[in-house]
């Protein structure tokens, strides 16, 4: 007879399968073949192409789904367009009732949804049942509330219109909820394309919308592969694209939508650091790693896939992790007793295997538990790499599987440096028992979500989204709603008179020329050329330096150098500097008035009005500097979730042509008020109002490098700025073509852009100051901090 401890040690877990009968019956009811869901019913696809969706835990086909064609997409978009006005006209309360009905219905059918999800994706039933589906319901409840409150909380804003949404396969129904709930709440209608590996819960959801009485055409689902997604992106009558998936496809979509006027939000990949200080509670850390990288087989965009361990505990942590990894169980997704399910598809397994092989080749130490995975499905064991160099492929590339790399650091500064040594910036988690350490590191890590002593926690009330190449835009929380809104009354101004001068006259020699302003110094343009500026009547007034690529590079360098100090200066200090600037500006009011009137030919009164507006605007941003506040989100866990608006970094700003002084200050001051540094291209036609300000900036104590001005060709310099990889964000106020070029070129480092599509804005309007500009100057970081009991 074995002893009880021996029994414990050797006891095998029996299988504990969740029943699949109801899910199988649903599939059978559809004869395991699905068309698209358009206009509130099933629609036969226009073509004859179907593809199989498999259960990766046993490689068997679950059903066949339609390969959506451009014609199918067009039909869905037209249907969504027809439904949109009535959906918006229903009002906030009407839409709230529908979203609430969907939330209730999901709860009623939660088991069916969980089983279908686990079958199609391979994820453990414990996760789909306890995490995915409850969060889906929570998203619809939460956004039912936003629909209800829209009129009170978001006055002056309305829906974007028809939204195209493309989602990945790792959290199929949850990503659907993240996309559909806010879009519908704000009065938009949608066409959603699920990922080709996991279409089934979206189709089940479509049916649920029908049962819940959602008006036809509000939600449309078109299935298919990447080409179907591309057709949706390219459709001329889609007003916005919301995408979650790989950075590679995100980049394609950025380029494809450039110049189309479509709004765009991208939630892309990550290589998120999991930082362990040597004073942390290692038992919690080990469970944290399990949640960080073995949750959902590591197929999580914000997976903590880079453990950064402080040297003192690294060895002990590795030992404990190995012990824990031995106890993890991999197996059938419907088995309630497994920890890790199947990888979504064979192609994804191959990707993981190739990256692991490369990790070994590059010299890292690979460790896997002694047991082996079941052989009939698509499985991969939990894997730990040590002896990893920070530059190694496996330390830089998103593996999207149950594979974690571990590196060590000595000091907090080194931890921050390693954490930020990535192109991505989606999430981070920080483990320490010392609150000072945690709150010192959290603001320094470049990531949209920071979890302190926890990881992979999500809620509808909190925003989620990336910095850098992890994309832009937020999902969840109030910050997520802006993606689905536009101002109801766009501001517009009468078109400008056509310029008198034709081609600019460039001349060699820059002796009596207004120079560029870089790093707090007036500098000669690198090329040694200048251009003549003319007044409204064509008379030559003065020359300004003709900036080139090298000048932009120098200006970006100066802005980068100033960035850290300015971003960490107190908001009070930034406010003071801007007040000082406003004061100095008003002392020069008469001189600036004469300059404006002389150049542009407007009346003295009109010129005076511009200068007064410019002074008021500068006071305005001095006032805003310490009032652009974040929020504490009401997430239902034992923590506070701080939504902190942070500066984007170095921003390129192409200023409006006119009014040139008010336009300049209206576009460079909001980023600066919030802690960004700026490289600006002043009005090409009348840059003299900008060059007149150099001294003002100097005498107002604006630190060198915070404002840099490069005069010359707006679109030529804009193209250089947009392609510059060390510029983090860019605003463009100019021609439609120039804006399209900026958007296209921005995809290199996925800098966020704000382009006005050639529409002219009334810069005197109240709406040309404040919230819209400050939102575009910041990115929200959500910091989750354990709190209370
Ligand atoms: P993917 O980015 O190709 O697929 C995501 C969605 O985009 C799918 O619905 C797909 O059909 C669609 N799509 C593909 N090409 C498109 C195009 N040209 N235009 C419009 N839509 C298009 O991701 P995939 O190939 O499934 O996975 C590849 C890698 O991407 C993974 O190994 C992982 O590293 C990363 N990934 C990251 C995700 C995240 O949430 N951050 C999610 C899925 C994948
Ligand atoms: Mg599948």
Tab-separated table of N, CA and C in Angstrom, residues 567-709:
chain	number	residue	atom	x	y	z
A	567	UNK	N	9.179	67.046	-19.479
A	567	UNK	CA	8.077	66.147	-19.111
A	567	UNK	C	7.993	65.970	-17.602
A	568	UNK	N	9.137	66.016	-16.945
A	568	UNK	CA	9.113	65.786	-15.501
A	568	UNK	C	9.085	67.094	-14.705
A	569	UNK	N	9.135	68.221	-15.395
A	569	UNK	CA	8.944	69.499	-14.690
A	569	UNK	C	7.522	69.514	-14.135
A	570	UNK	N	7.303	70.241	-13.060
A	570	UNK	CA	5.940	70.241	-12.514
A	570	UNK	C	5.010	71.003	-13.450
A	571	UNK	N	3.740	70.636	-13.395
A	571	UNK	CA	2.744	71.317	-14.213
A	571	UNK	C	2.692	72.793	-13.819
A	572	UNK	N	2.896	73.072	-12.558
A	572	UNK	CA	2.900	74.456	-12.098
A	572	UNK	C	4.008	75.252	-12.789
A	573	UNK	N	5.171	74.619	-12.900
A	573	UNK	CA	6.269	75.322	-13.562
A	573	UNK	C	5.950	75.586	-15.043
A	574	UNK	N	5.379	74.588	-15.705
A	574	UNK	CA	5.020	74.796	-17.119
A	574	UNK	C	3.982	75.905	-17.250
A	575	UNK	N	3.041	75.930	-16.316
A	575	UNK	CA	2.021	76.987	-16.330
A	575	UNK	C	2.687	78.358	-16.200
A	576	UNK	N	3.621	78.464	-15.270
A	576	UNK	CA	4.282	79.758	-15.042
A	576	UNK	C	4.997	80.252	-16.283
A	577	UNK	N	5.689	79.342	-16.933
A	577	UNK	CA	6.413	79.714	-18.148
A	577	UNK	C	5.445	80.235	-19.206
A	578	UNK	N	4.307	79.559	-19.332
A	578	UNK	CA	3.344	79.981	-20.356
A	578	UNK	C	2.676	81.308	-19.990
A	579	UNK	N	2.414	81.520	-18.707
A	579	UNK	CA	1.896	82.833	-18.290
A	579	UNK	C	2.888	83.941	-18.649
A	580	UNK	N	4.137	83.653	-18.412
A	580	UNK	CA	5.197	84.622	-18.694
A	580	UNK	C	5.234	84.922	-20.194
A	581	UNK	N	5.088	83.864	-20.991
A	581	UNK	CA	5.057	84.039	-22.443
A	581	UNK	C	3.866	84.912	-22.847
A	582	UNK	N	2.715	84.654	-22.252
A	582	UNK	CA	1.518	85.443	-22.578
A	582	UNK	C	1.745	86.908	-22.241
A	583	UNK	N	2.351	87.136	-21.098
A	583	UNK	CA	2.616	88.512	-20.667
A	583	UNK	C	3.544	89.209	-21.663
A	584	UNK	N	4.610	88.536	-22.029
A	584	UNK	CA	5.573	89.123	-22.969
A	584	UNK	C	4.961	89.349	-24.343
A	585	UNK	N	4.089	88.427	-24.734
A	585	UNK	CA	3.398	88.557	-26.006
A	585	UNK	C	2.545	89.823	-25.996
A	586	UNK	N	1.878	90.045	-24.880
A	586	UNK	CA	0.977	91.188	-24.853
A	586	UNK	C	1.753	92.502	-24.834
A	587	UNK	N	2.979	92.473	-24.305
A	587	UNK	CA	3.819	93.675	-24.355
A	587	UNK	C	4.172	94.017	-25.803
A	588	UNK	N	4.269	92.982	-26.642
A	588	UNK	CA	4.650	93.202	-28.048
A	588	UNK	C	3.437	93.321	-28.972
A	589	UNK	N	2.251	93.505	-28.389
A	589	UNK	CA	1.008	93.415	-29.172
A	589	UNK	C	0.979	94.382	-30.360
A	590	UNK	N	1.378	95.612	-30.133
A	590	UNK	CA	1.279	96.601	-31.202
A	590	UNK	C	2.159	96.221	-32.386
A	591	UNK	N	3.382	95.871	-32.078
A	591	UNK	CA	4.344	95.490	-33.115
A	591	UNK	C	3.824	94.281	-33.937
A	592	UNK	N	3.264	93.302	-33.232
A	592	UNK	CA	2.753	92.113	-33.931
A	592	UNK	C	1.523	92.461	-34.783
A	593	UNK	N	0.721	93.395	-34.266
A	593	UNK	CA	-0.467	93.821	-35.022
A	593	UNK	C	-0.049	94.459	-36.356
A	594	UNK	N	0.937	95.331	-36.281
A	594	UNK	CA	1.424	95.998	-37.487
A	594	UNK	C	1.961	94.967	-38.480
A	595	UNK	N	2.690	94.007	-37.960
A	595	UNK	CA	3.264	92.969	-38.814
A	595	UNK	C	2.166	92.167	-39.525
A	596	UNK	N	1.136	91.771	-38.783
A	596	UNK	CA	0.058	90.972	-39.384
A	596	UNK	C	-0.668	91.787	-40.459
A	597	UNK	N	-1.014	93.017	-40.112
A	597	UNK	CA	-1.756	93.844	-41.065
A	597	UNK	C	-0.917	94.080	-42.323
A	598	UNK	N	0.359	94.378	-42.126
A	598	UNK	CA	1.233	94.659	-43.258
A	598	UNK	C	1.399	93.451	-44.161
A	599	UNK	N	1.503	92.293	-43.590
A	599	UNK	CA	1.747	91.084	-44.383
A	599	UNK	C	0.500	90.599	-45.093
A	600	UNK	N	-0.610	90.575	-44.357
A	600	UNK	CA	-1.778	89.866	-44.880
A	600	UNK	C	-2.809	90.800	-45.483
A	601	UNK	N	-2.692	92.080	-45.215
A	601	UNK	CA	-3.637	93.022	-45.789
A	601	UNK	C	-4.953	93.129	-45.042
A	602	UNK	N	-5.064	92.476	-43.882
A	602	UNK	CA	-6.300	92.651	-43.114
A	602	UNK	C	-6.274	94.018	-42.427
A	603	UNK	N	-7.435	94.455	-41.950
A	603	UNK	CA	-7.506	95.755	-41.277
A	603	UNK	C	-6.747	95.696	-39.958
A	604	UNK	N	-6.415	96.876	-39.453
A	604	UNK	CA	-5.735	96.927	-38.159
A	604	UNK	C	-6.583	96.265	-37.083
A	605	UNK	N	-7.889	96.500	-37.150
A	605	UNK	CA	-8.778	95.932	-36.135
A	605	UNK	C	-8.747	94.400	-36.192
A	606	UNK	N	-8.753	93.898	-37.420
A	606	UNK	CA	-8.736	92.445	-37.595
A	606	UNK	C	-7.407	91.871	-37.078
A	607	UNK	N	-6.315	92.576	-37.387
A	607	UNK	CA	-5.000	92.128	-36.938
A	607	UNK	C	-4.914	92.183	-35.414
A	608	UNK	N	-5.457	93.225	-34.854
A	608	UNK	CA	-5.467	93.371	-33.388
A	608	UNK	C	-6.261	92.235	-32.744
A	609	UNK	N	-7.367	91.875	-33.418
A	609	UNK	CA	-8.197	90.785	-32.895
A	609	UNK	C	-7.376	89.478	-32.845
A	610	UNK	N	-6.559	89.237	-33.877
A	610	UNK	CA	-5.756	88.021	-33.883
A	610	UNK	C	-4.747	88.030	-32.740
A	611	UNK	N	-4.103	89.159	-32.551
A	611	UNK	CA	-3.087	89.216	-31.498
A	611	UNK	C	-3.744	89.017	-30.122
A	612	UNK	N	-4.903	89.652	-29.942
A	612	UNK	CA	-5.586	89.476	-28.651
A	612	UNK	C	-5.984	88.021	-28.434
A	613	UNK	N	-6.463	87.388	-29.512
A	613	UNK	CA	-6.834	85.974	-29.397
A	613	UNK	C	-5.600	85.132	-29.069
A	614	UNK	N	-4.454	85.513	-29.658
A	614	UNK	CA	-3.225	84.759	-29.421
A	614	UNK	C	-2.778	84.896	-27.963
A	615	UNK	N	-2.915	86.118	-27.421
A	615	UNK	CA	-2.553	86.324	-26.013
A	615	UNK	C	-3.492	85.507	-25.117
A	616	UNK	N	-4.774	85.570	-25.435
A	616	UNK	CA	-5.755	84.830	-24.641
A	616	UNK	C	-5.495	83.322	-24.720
A	617	UNK	N	-5.146	82.847	-25.904
A	617	UNK	CA	-4.884	81.409	-26.080
A	617	UNK	C	-3.679	80.996	-25.235
A	618	UNK	N	-2.671	81.847	-25.188
A	618	UNK	CA	-1.475	81.513	-24.406
A	618	UNK	C	-1.826	81.471	-22.914
A	619	UNK	N	-2.608	82.442	-22.469
A	619	UNK	CA	-3.128	82.374	-21.096
A	619	UNK	C	-3.920	81.079	-20.912
A	620	UNK	N	-4.682	80.749	-21.950
A	620	UNK	CA	-5.517	79.542	-21.891
A	620	UNK	C	-4.696	78.304	-21.590
A	621	UNK	N	-3.591	78.125	-22.325
A	621	UNK	CA	-2.804	76.913	-22.093
A	621	UNK	C	-1.969	76.988	-20.817
A	622	UNK	N	-1.663	78.210	-20.376
A	622	UNK	CA	-1.050	78.334	-19.045
A	622	UNK	C	-2.041	77.814	-18.002
A	623	UNK	N	-3.306	78.168	-18.216
A	623	UNK	CA	-4.345	77.723	-17.290
A	623	UNK	C	-4.531	76.205	-17.353
A	624	UNK	N	-4.543	75.668	-18.578
A	624	UNK	CA	-4.769	74.227	-18.740
A	624	UNK	C	-3.619	73.380	-18.183
A	625	UNK	N	-2.401	73.954	-18.167
A	625	UNK	CA	-1.212	73.135	-17.911
A	625	UNK	C	-1.349	72.270	-16.655
A	626	UNK	N	-1.966	72.817	-15.596
A	626	UNK	CA	-2.097	71.988	-14.392
A	626	UNK	C	-3.542	71.545	-14.156
A	627	UNK	N	-4.338	71.508	-15.243
A	627	UNK	CA	-5.738	71.106	-15.064
A	627	UNK	C	-6.184	70.001	-16.010
A	628	UNK	N	-5.289	69.438	-16.751
A	628	UNK	CA	-5.665	68.332	-17.635
A	628	UNK	C	-5.478	67.050	-16.835
A	629	UNK	N	-6.531	66.703	-16.127
A	629	UNK	CA	-6.382	65.680	-15.099
A	629	UNK	C	-6.754	64.301	-15.596
A	630	UNK	N	-6.304	63.327	-14.865
A	630	UNK	CA	-6.678	61.954	-15.150
A	630	UNK	C	-7.918	61.573	-14.364
A	631	UNK	N	-8.014	60.287	-14.091
A	631	UNK	CA	-9.203	59.791	-13.396
A	631	UNK	C	-8.807	58.583	-12.557
A	632	UNK	N	-9.655	58.261	-11.612
A	632	UNK	CA	-9.521	56.985	-10.908
A	632	UNK	C	-10.702	56.139	-11.351
A	633	UNK	N	-10.417	55.091	-12.104
A	633	UNK	CA	-11.503	54.271	-12.645
A	633	UNK	C	-12.088	53.347	-11.593
A	634	UNK	N	-13.385	53.078	-11.729
A	634	UNK	CA	-14.079	52.201	-10.787
A	634	UNK	C	-14.031	50.761	-11.293
A	635	UNK	N	-12.857	50.165	-11.195
A	635	UNK	CA	-12.742	48.770	-11.614
A	635	UNK	C	-13.080	47.866	-10.431
A	636	UNK	N	-13.769	46.772	-10.686
A	636	UNK	CA	-14.324	45.981	-9.587
A	636	UNK	C	-13.315	45.008	-8.970
A	637	UNK	N	-12.175	45.513	-8.588
A	637	UNK	CA	-11.190	44.673	-7.911
A	637	UNK	C	-10.677	45.449	-6.716
A	638	UNK	N	-9.814	44.832	-5.961
A	638	UNK	CA	-9.264	45.527	-4.802
A	638	UNK	C	-8.056	46.349	-5.225
A	639	UNK	N	-8.342	47.402	-5.947
A	639	UNK	CA	-7.248	48.268	-6.374
A	639	UNK	C	-7.818	49.618	-6.746
A	640	UNK	N	-6.932	50.579	-6.953
A	640	UNK	CA	-7.341	51.779	-7.668
A	640	UNK	C	-6.711	51.694	-9.054
A	641	UNK	N	-7.427	52.158	-10.049
A	641	UNK	CA	-6.878	52.194	-11.391
A	641	UNK	C	-6.756	53.659	-11.782
A	642	UNK	N	-5.510	54.119	-11.796
A	642	UNK	CA	-5.250	55.532	-12.097
A	642	UNK	C	-5.099	55.699	-13.600
A	643	UNK	N	-5.942	56.538	-14.179
A	643	UNK	CA	-5.794	56.866	-15.599
A	643	UNK	C	-5.014	58.171	-15.671
A	644	UNK	N	-3.737	58.063	-16.024
A	644	UNK	CA	-2.841	59.223	-16.001
A	644	UNK	C	-2.597	59.708	-17.437
A	645	UNK	N	-2.936	60.966	-17.732
A	645	UNK	CA	-2.554	61.482	-19.053
A	645	UNK	C	-1.065	61.786	-19.064
A	646	UNK	N	-0.333	61.168	-19.980
A	646	UNK	CA	1.110	61.409	-20.075
A	646	UNK	C	1.422	62.049	-21.422
A	647	UNK	N	2.493	62.852	-21.467
A	647	UNK	CA	2.881	63.412	-22.761
A	647	UNK	C	3.281	62.298	-23.730
A	648	UNK	N	3.171	62.591	-25.015
A	648	UNK	CA	3.513	61.597	-26.036
A	648	UNK	C	5.021	61.555	-26.253
A	649	UNK	N	5.687	62.696	-26.116
A	649	UNK	CA	7.148	62.733	-26.274
A	649	UNK	C	7.569	63.893	-27.145
A	650	UNK	N	8.238	63.562	-28.255
A	650	UNK	CA	8.632	64.602	-29.212
A	650	UNK	C	7.549	64.679	-30.275
A	651	UNK	N	6.982	65.864	-30.469
A	651	UNK	CA	5.907	65.990	-31.453
A	651	UNK	C	6.284	66.917	-32.592
A	652	UNK	N	5.938	66.497	-33.798
A	652	UNK	CA	6.080	67.343	-34.965
A	652	UNK	C	4.765	68.075	-35.189
A	653	UNK	N	4.820	69.359	-35.460
A	653	UNK	CA	3.594	70.130	-35.697
A	653	UNK	C	3.767	70.945	-36.969
A	654	UNK	N	2.900	70.694	-37.936
A	654	UNK	CA	2.879	71.532	-39.124
A	654	UNK	C	1.743	72.523	-38.942
A	655	UNK	N	2.109	73.794	-38.738
A	655	UNK	CA	1.134	74.799	-38.311
A	655	UNK	C	0.255	75.237	-39.480
A	656	UNK	N	-0.941	75.746	-39.160
A	656	UNK	CA	-1.804	76.249	-40.224
A	656	UNK	C	-1.186	77.450	-40.927
A	657	UNK	N	-1.597	77.633	-42.171
A	657	UNK	CA	-1.041	78.734	-42.951
A	657	UNK	C	-1.490	80.091	-42.393
A	658	UNK	N	-2.770	80.153	-42.013
A	658	UNK	CA	-3.302	81.409	-41.475
A	658	UNK	C	-4.460	81.095	-40.543
A	659	UNK	N	-4.702	81.920	-39.571
A	659	UNK	CA	-3.944	83.095	-39.161
A	659	UNK	C	-2.618	82.637	-38.563
A	660	UNK	N	-1.530	83.221	-39.013
A	660	UNK	CA	-0.250	82.567	-38.767
A	660	UNK	C	0.216	82.670	-37.317
A	661	UNK	N	-0.090	83.742	-36.614
A	661	UNK	CA	0.335	83.830	-35.214
A	661	UNK	C	-0.583	83.004	-34.321
A	662	UNK	N	-1.880	83.205	-34.467
A	662	UNK	CA	-2.829	82.446	-33.654
A	662	UNK	C	-2.728	80.952	-33.966
A	663	UNK	N	-2.529	80.647	-35.244
A	663	UNK	CA	-2.414	79.244	-35.647
A	663	UNK	C	-1.181	78.588	-35.046
A	664	UNK	N	-0.073	79.329	-35.051
A	664	UNK	CA	1.169	78.803	-34.472
A	664	UNK	C	0.969	78.484	-32.993
A	665	UNK	N	0.455	79.470	-32.251
A	665	UNK	CA	0.349	79.276	-30.801
A	665	UNK	C	-0.732	78.256	-30.449
A	666	UNK	N	-1.797	78.197	-31.257
A	666	UNK	CA	-2.870	77.241	-30.980
A	666	UNK	C	-2.411	75.802	-31.165
A	667	UNK	N	-1.352	75.603	-31.946
A	667	UNK	CA	-0.938	74.233	-32.224
A	667	UNK	C	0.367	73.831	-31.536
A	668	UNK	N	1.191	74.781	-31.131
A	668	UNK	CA	2.406	74.341	-30.422
A	668	UNK	C	2.220	74.396	-28.905
A	669	UNK	N	1.286	75.210	-28.422
A	669	UNK	CA	1.174	75.338	-26.965
A	669	UNK	C	0.484	74.157	-26.278
A	670	UNK	N	-0.559	73.559	-26.877
A	670	UNK	CA	-1.160	72.433	-26.146
A	670	UNK	C	-0.182	71.279	-25.890
A	671	UNK	N	0.608	70.858	-26.893
A	671	UNK	CA	1.563	69.789	-26.580
A	671	UNK	C	2.554	70.210	-25.487
A	672	UNK	N	2.972	71.473	-25.545
A	672	UNK	CA	3.978	71.933	-24.591
A	672	UNK	C	3.406	72.045	-23.185
A	673	UNK	N	2.162	72.507	-23.094
A	673	UNK	CA	1.535	72.665	-21.780
A	673	UNK	C	1.535	71.342	-21.026
A	674	UNK	N	1.449	70.248	-21.772
A	674	UNK	CA	1.305	68.919	-21.189
A	674	UNK	C	2.648	68.231	-20.994
A	675	UNK	N	3.735	68.820	-21.494
A	675	UNK	CA	5.050	68.224	-21.252
A	675	UNK	C	5.726	67.596	-22.454
A	676	UNK	N	5.144	67.781	-23.645
A	676	UNK	CA	5.844	67.341	-24.854
A	676	UNK	C	6.840	68.409	-25.280
A	677	UNK	N	7.795	68.037	-26.108
A	677	UNK	CA	8.606	69.034	-26.790
A	677	UNK	C	8.227	68.994	-28.269
A	678	UNK	N	8.481	70.109	-28.963
A	678	UNK	CA	7.883	70.284	-30.282
A	678	UNK	C	8.914	70.700	-31.329
A	679	UNK	N	8.778	70.095	-32.504
A	679	UNK	CA	9.461	70.615	-33.691
A	679	UNK	C	8.361	71.107	-34.612
A	680	UNK	N	8.292	72.416	-34.828
A	680	UNK	CA	7.172	72.961	-35.591
A	680	UNK	C	7.641	73.568	-36.897
A	681	UNK	N	6.776	73.432	-37.905
A	681	UNK	CA	6.977	74.094	-39.189
A	681	UNK	C	5.960	75.226	-39.231
A	682	UNK	N	6.392	76.474	-39.085
A	682	UNK	CA	5.451	77.584	-39.095
A	682	UNK	C	4.825	77.748	-40.481
A	683	UNK	N	3.789	78.545	-40.544
A	683	UNK	CA	3.126	78.867	-41.813
A	683	UNK	C	4.161	79.104	-42.911
A	684	UNK	N	4.003	78.393	-44.019
A	684	UNK	CA	4.967	78.549	-45.109
A	684	UNK	C	4.844	79.944	-45.740
A	685	UNK	N	3.598	80.429	-45.765
A	685	UNK	CA	3.354	81.679	-46.456
A	685	UNK	C	3.788	82.881	-45.608
A	686	UNK	N	3.473	82.845	-44.311
A	686	UNK	CA	3.779	83.968	-43.443
A	686	UNK	C	4.524	83.538	-42.188
A	687	UNK	N	5.708	83.014	-42.363
A	687	UNK	CA	6.461	82.503	-41.208
A	687	UNK	C	7.040	83.614	-40.323
A	688	UNK	N	6.912	84.871	-40.779
A	688	UNK	CA	7.581	85.950	-40.039
A	688	UNK	C	6.980	86.158	-38.650
A	689	UNK	N	5.695	85.797	-38.494
A	689	UNK	CA	5.117	85.899	-37.158
A	689	UNK	C	5.785	84.915	-36.209
A	690	UNK	N	6.235	83.783	-36.763
A	690	UNK	CA	6.946	82.809	-35.927
A	690	UNK	C	8.364	83.281	-35.643
A	691	UNK	N	9.039	83.758	-36.675
A	691	UNK	CA	10.431	84.179	-36.453
A	691	UNK	C	10.472	85.405	-35.536
A	692	UNK	N	9.402	86.211	-35.565
A	692	UNK	CA	9.319	87.356	-34.642
A	692	UNK	C	9.236	86.898	-33.185
A	693	UNK	N	8.862	85.642	-32.965
A	693	UNK	CA	8.638	85.160	-31.591
A	693	UNK	C	9.883	84.563	-30.938
A	694	UNK	N	10.964	84.336	-31.701
A	694	UNK	CA	12.145	83.666	-31.130
A	694	UNK	C	12.563	84.303	-29.809
A	695	UNK	N	12.694	85.638	-29.867
A	695	UNK	CA	13.166	86.336	-28.667
A	695	UNK	C	12.192	86.204	-27.515
A	696	UNK	N	10.900	86.208	-27.898
A	696	UNK	CA	9.863	86.042	-26.883
A	696	UNK	C	10.037	84.726	-26.128
A	697	UNK	N	10.315	83.679	-26.908
A	697	UNK	CA	10.495	82.366	-26.272
A	697	UNK	C	11.695	82.403	-25.328
A	698	UNK	N	12.782	83.034	-25.809
A	698	UNK	CA	13.990	83.133	-24.970
A	698	UNK	C	13.696	83.855	-23.660
A	699	UNK	N	13.035	85.012	-23.793
A	699	UNK	CA	12.856	85.839	-22.602
A	699	UNK	C	11.773	85.294	-21.682
A	700	UNK	N	11.001	84.301	-22.141
A	700	UNK	CA	9.943	83.764	-21.288
A	700	UNK	C	10.392	82.522	-20.526
A	701	UNK	N	11.686	82.249	-20.549
A	701	UNK	CA	12.239	81.105	-19.802
A	701	UNK	C	11.769	79.751	-20.316
A	702	UNK	N	11.389	79.679	-21.572
A	702	UNK	CA	11.098	78.357	-22.136
A	702	UNK	C	12.434	77.648	-22.322
A	703	UNK	N	12.619	76.487	-21.710
A	703	UNK	CA	13.930	75.842	-21.774
A	703	UNK	C	14.328	75.534	-23.219
A	704	UNK	N	15.615	75.658	-23.536
A	704	UNK	CA	16.092	75.382	-24.888
A	704	UNK	C	15.651	73.991	-25.344
A	705	UNK	N	15.173	73.900	-26.563
A	705	UNK	CA	14.799	72.599	-27.114
A	705	UNK	C	13.335	72.238	-26.923
A	706	UNK	N	12.620	72.975	-26.078
A	706	UNK	CA	11.196	72.661	-25.886
A	706	UNK	C	10.405	73.084	-27.119
A	707	UNK	N	10.744	74.254	-27.673
A	707	UNK	CA	10.151	74.686	-28.946
A	707	UNK	C	11.267	74.816	-29.971
A	708	UNK	N	11.107	74.147	-31.101
A	708	UNK	CA	12.068	74.276	-32.196
A	708	UNK	C	11.282	74.617	-33.453
A	709	UNK	N	11.769	75.604	-34.192
A	709	UNK	CA	11.029	76.042	-35.377
A	709	UNK	C	11.928	75.955	-36.603
